[in-house]
Short mmCIF file of C-alpha atoms in Angstrom, two decimals:
data_model
loop_
_atom_site.label_atom_id
_atom_site.label_comp_id
_atom_site.label_asym_id
_atom_site.label_seq_id
_atom_site.Cartn_x
_atom_site.Cartn_y
_atom_site.Cartn_z
CA MET A 1 -14.33 14.62 -22.15
CA PRO A 2 -17.61 12.66 -22.05
CA LYS A 3 -17.80 9.67 -19.75
CA ARG A 4 -16.82 6.42 -21.47
CA LEU A 5 -17.41 2.76 -20.80
CA HIS A 6 -14.89 0.42 -19.23
CA LEU A 7 -14.87 -3.10 -20.65
CA ASN A 8 -13.14 -6.11 -19.14
CA ALA A 9 -12.97 -9.56 -20.74
CA PHE A 10 -13.50 -12.33 -18.17
CA LEU A 11 -11.66 -15.31 -19.69
CA MET A 12 -12.55 -18.83 -18.62
CA SER A 13 -11.43 -22.02 -20.38
CA VAL A 14 -13.34 -22.25 -23.69
CA GLY A 15 -16.24 -20.12 -22.49
CA HIS A 16 -18.47 -19.37 -19.54
CA HIS A 17 -21.24 -21.70 -20.60
CA GLU A 18 -20.66 -24.99 -18.83
CA ALA A 19 -21.37 -26.93 -22.04
CA SER A 20 -19.17 -24.78 -24.31
CA TRP A 21 -16.41 -27.41 -24.35
CA ARG A 22 -18.78 -29.86 -26.08
CA LEU A 23 -19.22 -27.73 -29.20
CA PRO A 24 -17.37 -28.97 -32.32
CA GLU A 25 -15.31 -25.76 -32.44
CA SER A 26 -14.01 -26.05 -28.86
CA ASP A 27 -10.60 -27.36 -27.82
CA PRO A 28 -11.16 -29.52 -24.71
CA TYR A 29 -7.49 -29.09 -23.73
CA ALA A 30 -7.46 -25.28 -23.93
CA SER A 31 -7.71 -24.72 -20.16
CA TRP A 32 -3.98 -25.36 -19.73
CA ASP A 33 -2.76 -24.19 -23.15
CA VAL A 34 -0.98 -20.85 -22.78
CA LYS A 35 -1.29 -20.16 -26.52
CA HIS A 36 -5.08 -20.25 -26.21
CA PHE A 37 -5.04 -17.51 -23.58
CA GLN A 38 -2.42 -15.49 -25.41
CA ASN A 39 -4.69 -15.50 -28.45
CA LEU A 40 -7.64 -14.34 -26.34
CA ALA A 41 -5.59 -11.52 -24.81
CA ARG A 42 -4.56 -10.34 -28.28
CA ILE A 43 -8.19 -10.38 -29.44
CA ALA A 44 -9.24 -8.31 -26.42
CA GLU A 45 -6.38 -5.87 -27.02
CA ARG A 46 -7.42 -5.53 -30.66
CA GLY A 47 -10.79 -4.38 -29.34
CA LYS A 48 -9.07 -1.80 -27.05
CA LEU A 49 -10.62 -3.39 -23.96
CA ASP A 50 -9.41 -2.13 -20.60
CA SER A 51 -8.36 -5.50 -19.25
CA VAL A 52 -8.64 -9.27 -19.14
CA PHE A 53 -9.45 -11.11 -15.94
CA PHE A 54 -9.02 -14.62 -14.54
CA ALA A 55 -11.02 -16.05 -11.66
CA ASP A 56 -9.34 -18.59 -9.42
CA SER A 57 -9.81 -20.76 -6.36
CA PRO A 58 -7.33 -23.00 -4.50
CA VAL A 59 -9.48 -26.07 -5.08
CA LEU A 60 -10.53 -28.29 -7.98
CA GLN A 61 -13.99 -26.91 -8.73
CA GLY A 62 -16.72 -29.04 -10.23
CA ASP A 63 -16.66 -32.62 -11.43
CA PRO A 64 -13.63 -33.12 -13.72
CA GLY A 65 -15.48 -36.01 -15.31
CA ARG A 66 -18.13 -33.67 -16.68
CA ARG A 67 -16.29 -30.55 -17.88
CA PRO A 68 -12.78 -29.05 -17.97
CA ALA A 69 -11.90 -28.29 -14.36
CA GLY A 70 -8.13 -27.79 -14.26
CA LYS A 71 -6.70 -24.29 -14.60
CA LEU A 72 -3.32 -22.60 -14.63
CA GLU A 73 -2.24 -20.41 -11.71
CA PRO A 74 -3.31 -16.97 -12.94
CA THR A 75 -0.42 -14.74 -11.85
CA VAL A 76 1.95 -17.09 -13.70
CA LEU A 77 -0.35 -16.93 -16.72
CA LEU A 78 -0.39 -13.12 -16.65
CA THR A 79 3.36 -13.00 -17.25
CA ALA A 80 2.90 -15.06 -20.43
CA LEU A 81 0.17 -12.67 -21.60
CA ALA A 82 2.32 -9.64 -20.81
CA ALA A 83 4.94 -10.95 -23.22
CA VAL A 84 2.56 -10.93 -26.22
CA THR A 85 0.56 -7.74 -25.52
CA ASP A 86 1.45 -4.10 -25.10
CA HIS A 87 -1.53 -2.25 -23.62
CA ILE A 88 -4.28 -4.39 -22.15
CA GLY A 89 -4.61 -4.69 -18.38
CA LEU A 90 -4.00 -8.05 -16.71
CA ILE A 91 -6.09 -8.95 -13.65
CA ALA A 92 -5.82 -12.15 -11.60
CA THR A 93 -7.67 -13.46 -8.58
CA ALA A 94 -5.82 -14.32 -5.39
CA SER A 95 -7.33 -15.33 -2.07
CA THR A 96 -6.68 -13.52 1.20
CA SER A 97 -7.78 -16.67 3.05
CA TYR A 98 -5.06 -18.97 1.70
CA ASN A 99 -2.10 -16.71 0.93
CA GLU A 100 0.30 -14.61 3.00
CA PRO A 101 0.64 -10.87 2.31
CA TYR A 102 4.38 -10.92 1.68
CA ASN A 103 4.34 -13.59 -1.00
CA LEU A 104 1.28 -12.16 -2.70
CA ALA A 105 2.60 -8.58 -2.63
CA ARG A 106 5.79 -9.83 -4.24
CA ARG A 107 3.94 -11.75 -6.98
CA PHE A 108 1.72 -8.85 -8.01
CA ALA A 109 4.51 -6.28 -7.82
CA SER A 110 6.54 -8.59 -10.06
CA VAL A 111 3.70 -8.88 -12.58
CA ASP A 112 3.34 -5.09 -12.58
CA HIS A 113 7.05 -4.72 -13.37
CA VAL A 114 7.00 -7.46 -16.02
CA SER A 115 3.95 -5.93 -17.76
CA GLY A 116 5.05 -2.31 -17.54
CA GLY A 117 2.26 -1.32 -15.15
CA ARG A 118 -0.73 -3.39 -16.27
CA ALA A 119 -1.41 -5.65 -13.25
CA GLY A 120 -4.57 -5.87 -11.17
CA TRP A 121 -5.46 -7.98 -8.12
CA ASN A 122 -9.00 -9.33 -7.71
CA ILE A 123 -9.30 -9.70 -3.93
CA VAL A 124 -11.39 -12.66 -2.77
CA THR A 125 -11.92 -14.33 0.59
CA THR A 126 -12.71 -17.86 -0.73
CA ALA A 127 -15.78 -19.73 0.46
CA GLY A 128 -16.13 -23.50 0.68
CA ALA A 129 -14.97 -26.21 3.04
CA ASP A 130 -13.25 -28.07 0.20
CA ALA A 131 -10.76 -25.22 -0.19
CA ALA A 132 -10.27 -25.02 3.58
CA ARG A 133 -9.34 -28.69 3.75
CA ASN A 134 -6.53 -28.10 1.25
CA PHE A 135 -4.87 -25.89 3.87
CA GLY A 136 -5.21 -27.99 6.99
CA LEU A 137 -8.57 -26.59 8.14
CA ASP A 138 -11.65 -28.64 8.92
CA ASP A 139 -14.11 -26.08 7.62
CA VAL A 140 -14.33 -22.66 6.00
CA PRO A 141 -13.68 -19.77 8.43
CA ALA A 142 -16.72 -17.68 9.35
CA HIS A 143 -17.80 -15.07 6.79
CA ARG A 144 -17.04 -12.10 9.06
CA ASP A 145 -13.63 -13.50 10.02
CA ARG A 146 -12.73 -13.93 6.35
CA TYR A 147 -13.46 -10.29 5.64
CA GLU A 148 -11.65 -9.04 8.75
CA ARG A 149 -8.59 -11.04 7.70
CA ALA A 150 -8.95 -9.68 4.14
CA ALA A 151 -8.99 -6.08 5.38
CA GLU A 152 -5.78 -6.53 7.34
CA PHE A 153 -4.28 -8.49 4.43
CA VAL A 154 -4.84 -5.53 2.07
CA GLU A 155 -3.43 -3.09 4.62
CA VAL A 156 -0.24 -5.15 4.95
CA THR A 157 0.09 -5.68 1.20
CA THR A 158 -0.20 -2.00 0.36
CA LYS A 159 2.32 -1.13 3.07
CA LEU A 160 4.73 -3.59 1.49
CA TRP A 161 4.20 -2.06 -1.96
CA ASP A 162 5.05 1.31 -0.36
CA SER A 163 8.11 0.02 1.50
CA TRP A 164 10.33 1.38 -1.28
CA THR A 165 9.89 5.05 -2.17
CA ASP A 166 9.56 5.86 -5.87
CA ASP A 167 13.02 7.44 -5.88
CA ALA A 168 14.77 4.85 -3.73
CA VAL A 169 16.81 3.40 -6.61
CA ILE A 170 19.63 5.79 -7.53
CA ALA A 171 21.91 3.51 -9.57
CA ASP A 172 24.87 5.86 -9.13
CA LYS A 173 27.72 3.85 -10.57
CA ALA A 174 30.38 6.48 -9.87
CA ALA A 175 29.48 6.70 -6.18
CA GLY A 176 28.86 2.99 -5.90
CA VAL A 177 25.34 3.55 -4.52
CA HIS A 178 22.52 1.54 -6.06
CA ALA A 179 19.69 2.59 -3.73
CA ASP A 180 19.22 5.02 -0.88
CA ALA A 181 18.90 2.57 2.01
CA ALA A 182 16.97 5.16 4.06
CA LYS A 183 14.22 5.00 1.46
CA VAL A 184 13.77 1.23 1.75
CA ARG A 185 11.83 0.82 4.97
CA PRO A 186 10.51 -1.97 7.20
CA ILE A 187 6.77 -1.83 7.80
CA ASN A 188 6.85 -3.51 11.25
CA HIS A 189 3.20 -4.56 11.05
CA ARG A 190 1.66 -6.19 14.11
CA GLY A 191 -2.01 -7.09 13.85
CA ARG A 192 -4.60 -9.72 14.73
CA TRP A 193 -3.87 -11.87 11.70
CA PHE A 194 -0.38 -10.96 10.53
CA ARG A 195 3.10 -10.07 11.81
CA VAL A 196 5.23 -8.74 8.96
CA ASP A 197 8.49 -6.86 9.23
CA GLY A 198 9.25 -6.02 5.59
CA PRO A 199 10.45 -4.34 3.50
CA LEU A 200 9.39 -6.04 0.28
CA ASN A 201 12.21 -7.42 -1.87
CA VAL A 202 10.77 -5.80 -5.02
CA PRO A 203 11.07 -2.03 -5.66
CA ARG A 204 7.89 0.01 -6.00
CA SER A 205 6.18 -1.00 -9.24
CA PRO A 206 5.17 1.18 -12.22
CA GLN A 207 1.61 1.69 -10.93
CA GLY A 208 2.68 2.12 -7.31
CA TRP A 209 0.05 -0.46 -6.46
CA PRO A 210 -1.59 -2.87 -8.89
CA LEU A 211 -5.25 -2.02 -9.44
CA LEU A 212 -7.42 -3.32 -6.57
CA VAL A 213 -10.50 -5.24 -7.72
CA GLN A 214 -13.24 -6.92 -5.67
CA ALA A 215 -16.19 -9.14 -6.53
CA GLY A 216 -18.25 -9.77 -3.37
CA SER A 217 -21.76 -8.31 -3.02
CA SER A 218 -22.78 -9.39 0.49
CA GLU A 219 -23.06 -6.76 3.22
CA ASP A 220 -19.46 -7.43 4.30
CA GLY A 221 -18.37 -7.54 0.67
CA ARG A 222 -19.95 -4.20 -0.18
CA GLN A 223 -18.37 -2.47 2.80
CA PHE A 224 -15.00 -3.99 1.94
CA ALA A 225 -15.35 -2.82 -1.68
CA ALA A 226 -16.35 0.67 -0.61
CA ARG A 227 -13.19 0.95 1.50
CA TYR A 228 -10.60 -0.66 -0.77
CA ALA A 229 -11.79 -1.53 -4.29
CA GLU A 230 -11.06 0.54 -7.38
CA ALA A 231 -13.07 -1.72 -9.67
CA VAL A 232 -15.93 -4.04 -8.70
CA PHE A 233 -17.10 -7.07 -10.67
CA THR A 234 -20.70 -7.82 -9.73
CA ALA A 235 -23.65 -9.99 -10.80
CA GLN A 236 -27.00 -8.25 -11.30
CA GLN A 237 -30.01 -9.72 -13.12
CA THR A 238 -32.19 -6.65 -13.61
CA LEU A 239 -31.69 -2.97 -14.33
CA ALA A 240 -33.39 -1.99 -11.07
CA GLU A 241 -31.14 -4.30 -9.03
CA ALA A 242 -28.06 -2.97 -10.80
CA GLN A 243 -29.10 0.65 -10.18
CA ALA A 244 -29.66 -0.05 -6.49
CA PHE A 245 -26.29 -1.79 -6.12
CA TYR A 246 -24.52 1.00 -8.02
CA ALA A 247 -26.05 3.76 -5.90
CA ASP A 248 -25.43 1.89 -2.66
CA LEU A 249 -21.75 1.25 -3.37
CA LYS A 250 -21.08 4.81 -4.53
CA GLN A 251 -22.77 6.16 -1.38
CA ARG A 252 -20.74 3.86 0.85
CA ALA A 253 -17.52 5.01 -0.81
CA ALA A 254 -18.47 8.67 -0.34
CA ALA A 255 -19.31 8.05 3.34
CA LEU A 256 -15.77 6.72 3.80
CA GLY A 257 -14.31 9.89 2.30
CA ARG A 258 -13.58 8.42 -1.11
CA ASP A 259 -14.42 9.93 -4.51
CA PRO A 260 -17.31 7.80 -5.82
CA ASP A 261 -15.84 8.08 -9.33
CA GLY A 262 -12.75 6.32 -7.97
CA ILE A 263 -14.61 3.01 -7.83
CA LYS A 264 -15.70 1.54 -11.18
CA ILE A 265 -18.65 -0.87 -11.12
CA LEU A 266 -18.79 -3.52 -13.85
CA PRO A 267 -21.69 -6.01 -13.86
CA GLY A 268 -21.11 -9.29 -15.64
CA ILE A 269 -22.90 -9.94 -18.91
CA VAL A 270 -22.93 -13.20 -20.91
CA PRO A 271 -23.90 -12.35 -24.49
CA VAL A 272 -24.60 -15.02 -27.11
CA ILE A 273 -24.12 -13.01 -30.31
CA ALA A 274 -25.14 -13.76 -33.91
CA ALA A 275 -26.11 -11.81 -37.01
CA THR A 276 -29.81 -12.36 -36.31
CA GLU A 277 -31.73 -12.86 -33.09
CA SER A 278 -32.99 -16.25 -34.25
CA GLU A 279 -29.44 -17.46 -34.95
CA ALA A 280 -28.33 -16.30 -31.50
CA GLN A 281 -31.27 -18.07 -29.85
CA LYS A 282 -30.48 -21.22 -31.81
CA LEU A 283 -26.90 -21.26 -30.46
CA ASP A 284 -28.17 -20.54 -26.96
CA ALA A 285 -30.63 -23.44 -27.20
CA GLU A 286 -27.90 -25.77 -28.45
CA LEU A 287 -25.70 -24.89 -25.48
CA GLU A 288 -28.58 -25.47 -23.06
CA ARG A 289 -29.29 -28.83 -24.69
CA LEU A 290 -25.72 -29.94 -23.96
CA ILE A 291 -25.99 -29.27 -20.20
CA SER A 292 -25.99 -32.39 -18.04
CA PRO A 293 -29.03 -31.73 -15.81
CA GLU A 294 -28.11 -34.28 -13.14
CA TYR A 295 -24.63 -32.86 -12.74
CA ALA A 296 -26.01 -29.31 -12.61
CA ARG A 297 -28.63 -30.36 -10.07
CA ARG A 298 -25.91 -31.73 -7.77
CA GLN A 299 -24.07 -28.41 -7.99
CA LEU A 300 -27.24 -26.47 -7.21
CA ALA A 301 -28.07 -28.75 -4.28
CA GLU A 302 -24.59 -28.21 -2.84
CA ARG A 303 -25.04 -24.44 -3.03
CA PHE A 304 -28.42 -24.73 -1.26
CA GLN A 305 -27.09 -27.23 1.31
CA LEU A 306 -29.71 -29.78 0.21
CA ASP A 307 -29.82 -33.34 -1.04
CA PRO A 308 -30.24 -33.45 -4.86
CA ALA A 309 -33.39 -35.50 -4.33
CA ASP A 310 -34.93 -32.39 -2.72
CA LEU A 311 -34.70 -30.58 -6.09
CA PRO A 312 -37.03 -32.35 -8.59
CA LEU A 313 -36.05 -31.06 -12.03
CA ASP A 314 -39.55 -30.10 -13.17
CA GLU A 315 -40.72 -28.44 -9.96
CA PRO A 316 -39.97 -24.98 -8.51
CA LEU A 317 -37.41 -24.54 -5.76
CA PRO A 318 -38.68 -25.87 -2.45
CA ALA A 319 -40.03 -23.37 0.06
CA ASN A 320 -37.76 -24.49 2.91
CA LEU A 321 -34.42 -23.22 1.61
CA PRO A 322 -31.86 -21.96 4.14
CA THR A 323 -31.63 -18.21 4.64
CA GLU A 324 -28.66 -16.14 3.56
CA ASP A 325 -27.62 -15.86 7.22
CA GLU A 326 -27.31 -19.65 7.36
CA ILE A 327 -24.95 -19.74 4.36
CA GLU A 328 -21.23 -19.34 5.08
CA GLY A 329 -20.28 -19.51 1.41
CA ALA A 330 -21.08 -17.04 -1.38
CA LYS A 331 -23.97 -15.27 0.35
CA SER A 332 -24.84 -12.70 -2.32
CA ARG A 333 -24.81 -15.25 -5.15
CA PHE A 334 -27.08 -17.55 -3.13
CA THR A 335 -29.63 -14.74 -2.75
CA LEU A 336 -29.38 -13.73 -6.41
CA ILE A 337 -30.13 -17.27 -7.60
CA VAL A 338 -33.07 -17.74 -5.23
CA ASP A 339 -34.53 -14.36 -6.18
CA LEU A 340 -34.19 -15.16 -9.89
CA ALA A 341 -36.01 -18.48 -9.50
CA ARG A 342 -38.79 -16.98 -7.35
CA ARG A 343 -39.25 -13.86 -9.47
CA GLU A 344 -39.62 -15.77 -12.75
CA ASN A 345 -41.27 -18.87 -11.24
CA LEU A 346 -38.63 -21.15 -12.76
CA THR A 347 -38.49 -24.89 -12.35
CA VAL A 348 -35.19 -26.40 -11.26
CA ARG A 349 -34.54 -27.47 -14.86
CA GLN A 350 -35.23 -23.96 -16.16
CA LEU A 351 -33.05 -22.44 -13.44
CA ILE A 352 -30.22 -24.79 -14.41
CA GLY A 353 -30.53 -23.56 -17.98
CA ARG A 354 -30.38 -19.93 -16.88
CA LEU A 355 -27.33 -20.54 -14.68
CA GLY A 356 -25.47 -22.67 -17.21
CA GLY A 357 -24.16 -19.66 -19.07
CA GLY A 358 -23.12 -17.32 -16.30
CA ARG A 359 -23.69 -18.84 -12.84
CA GLY A 360 -26.00 -15.95 -11.92
CA HIS A 361 -24.70 -13.25 -14.24
CA ARG A 362 -27.11 -11.76 -16.76
CA THR A 363 -27.30 -13.80 -19.96
CA PHE A 364 -29.10 -13.13 -23.21
CA ALA A 365 -28.97 -14.00 -26.89
CA GLY A 366 -29.18 -11.32 -29.57
CA THR A 367 -27.60 -9.29 -32.34
CA PRO A 368 -24.62 -6.96 -31.91
CA GLU A 369 -27.02 -4.00 -31.95
CA GLN A 370 -29.13 -5.52 -29.18
CA VAL A 371 -26.05 -6.17 -27.05
CA ALA A 372 -24.84 -2.60 -27.61
CA ASP A 373 -28.32 -1.22 -26.79
CA THR A 374 -28.39 -3.09 -23.48
CA ILE A 375 -24.90 -1.91 -22.54
CA GLU A 376 -25.75 1.68 -23.42
CA ASP A 377 -29.05 1.56 -21.52
CA TRP A 378 -27.45 0.32 -18.29
CA PHE A 379 -24.52 2.72 -18.67
CA HIS A 380 -26.75 5.78 -19.08
CA SER A 381 -29.23 4.63 -16.41
CA GLY A 382 -26.85 4.73 -13.45
CA ALA A 383 -26.39 0.96 -13.30
CA ALA A 384 -22.81 0.49 -14.49
CA ASP A 385 -19.53 2.23 -15.28
CA GLY A 386 -18.83 -0.57 -17.73
CA PHE A 387 -19.17 -4.31 -18.09
CA ASN A 388 -17.39 -7.55 -17.34
CA ILE A 389 -17.82 -9.33 -20.69
CA MET A 390 -18.17 -13.10 -20.20
CA PRO A 391 -18.37 -14.83 -23.60
CA ALA A 392 -20.40 -18.03 -23.51
CA VAL A 393 -17.97 -19.62 -25.99
CA LEU A 394 -14.27 -18.81 -26.53
CA PRO A 395 -12.66 -17.63 -28.69
CA SER A 396 -15.65 -17.12 -31.02
CA GLY A 397 -17.77 -15.17 -28.51
CA LEU A 398 -14.96 -12.74 -27.73
CA THR A 399 -14.20 -12.29 -31.43
CA ALA A 400 -17.87 -11.55 -32.11
CA PHE A 401 -17.96 -8.95 -29.34
CA VAL A 402 -14.73 -7.25 -30.44
CA ASP A 403 -15.52 -7.28 -34.16
CA HIS A 404 -19.22 -6.46 -34.05
CA VAL A 405 -20.23 -4.87 -30.73
CA VAL A 406 -17.20 -2.71 -29.97
CA PRO A 407 -17.42 -0.80 -33.31
CA ILE A 408 -21.03 0.10 -32.51
CA LEU A 409 -20.06 1.39 -29.07
CA GLN A 410 -17.19 3.35 -30.63
CA ALA A 411 -19.46 4.87 -33.27
CA ARG A 412 -21.82 6.01 -30.51
CA GLY A 413 -18.93 7.72 -28.69
CA LEU A 414 -19.22 5.35 -25.73
CA PHE A 415 -15.86 3.58 -25.99
CA ARG A 416 -12.29 4.45 -26.87
CA THR A 417 -10.96 4.00 -30.39
CA ASP A 418 -7.39 3.66 -29.12
CA TYR A 419 -5.51 3.40 -25.85
CA GLU A 420 -4.71 6.78 -24.35
CA GLY A 421 -2.30 5.63 -21.64
CA THR A 422 0.14 2.86 -20.84
CA THR A 423 -1.02 1.45 -17.50
CA LEU A 424 -4.14 -0.30 -16.28
CA ARG A 425 -4.82 2.68 -14.02
CA ASP A 426 -4.65 4.92 -17.10
CA HIS A 427 -7.31 2.78 -18.82
CA TYR A 428 -9.66 3.03 -15.84
CA GLY A 429 -8.95 6.73 -15.35
CA LEU A 430 -7.60 6.16 -11.84
CA PRO A 431 -4.67 7.92 -10.16
CA ARG A 432 -1.39 6.32 -9.22
CA PRO A 433 -1.31 5.95 -5.40
CA ALA A 434 1.16 8.24 -3.68
CA ASP A 435 3.82 6.60 -1.54
CA SER A 436 2.03 7.00 1.78
CA LEU A 437 4.14 5.01 4.24
CA GLU A 438 6.01 7.26 6.64
CA LEU A 439 9.69 6.64 7.26
CA THR A 440 10.21 4.27 10.16
CA SER A 441 13.23 4.31 12.36
CA ALA A 442 15.43 1.28 12.29
#
């Protein structure tokens, strides 16, 4: 069978563009309306997309006075989406910095059971002192410490998912035996960050483990992805950058003894789609016009650890920015934004406009054919196994992609015309993990 694209819909409020909520069509209350997200999931499933995905952070992000900032807890939301869909995968973000492995393993195993094997976990380490202060810390833990904790967190979580064998539940009514107790095992984990006895109080789920997803692109993030991730959401601005990232991550996976095809790389793309290029550019310009430049400048200054006064709107970025090594937050995104501004000689105002749609992900306005051409070019050029579709406006942007871009990709033989399996792992062509935990003595 020829290689086919993987497409994930990254759902955020009423769209990824920060001004999308100001359009006449947008519902400013949609961020906490479950029916809005159920409708989006059904649209994505109609397009036969692999999955939908929700970002998350344990902090109120942005200025709630300027744009919708509240959001529902995503694993809770996934259960509501599971109830109204049958096939599409359901991926939620959860932090290894501000959760405990037992509770998180239980939540995702539960979602996998509720959905019939469609759950995925986007593993993040969470940057930002504001999040740290919500959990009794004065500042964000060091970047390396966050990733070391994350590695142990994943090890514990997967052990807990394996703490029941697949055949542990017997349900023998005549003998009065519900489960073989010898096949429900403690994990007795003792590490630097965690002490967990186990076993989990949820039997092994339909997928064995929910799909493991990762989104960091720093040096630590890449190595973590190469070891654990089965799908990677990444931000790349140019074809050359995407090809380099793709090759690097596949090589790292192979060096760790993994099959490079067992890790799917999906760059984010923010398409503004219309019947003609001029109509798409008109919508893009209208969205940019609705950005509040002063608010956006404050956000940019916070990322660069500067005072907003140091970023005049109509001048280029200052020369004396901190280095990536001096940033404890999202290191790779910091570098991407600086490189974009330097490469294209953008003023701060122009940079704000470019970031307003995708916060560093590739954005462009065009026709369905142009969007399909770009996707096909990157796919065939060794830059992507698929794409993380990030509509600028929701639901209209997702509807446009499903109704007008997906049929083109299907006609070109690049994308499925129907689901061929029942689980998220089936959609991504990934195996179900074997139960690998050895029996432990009581």
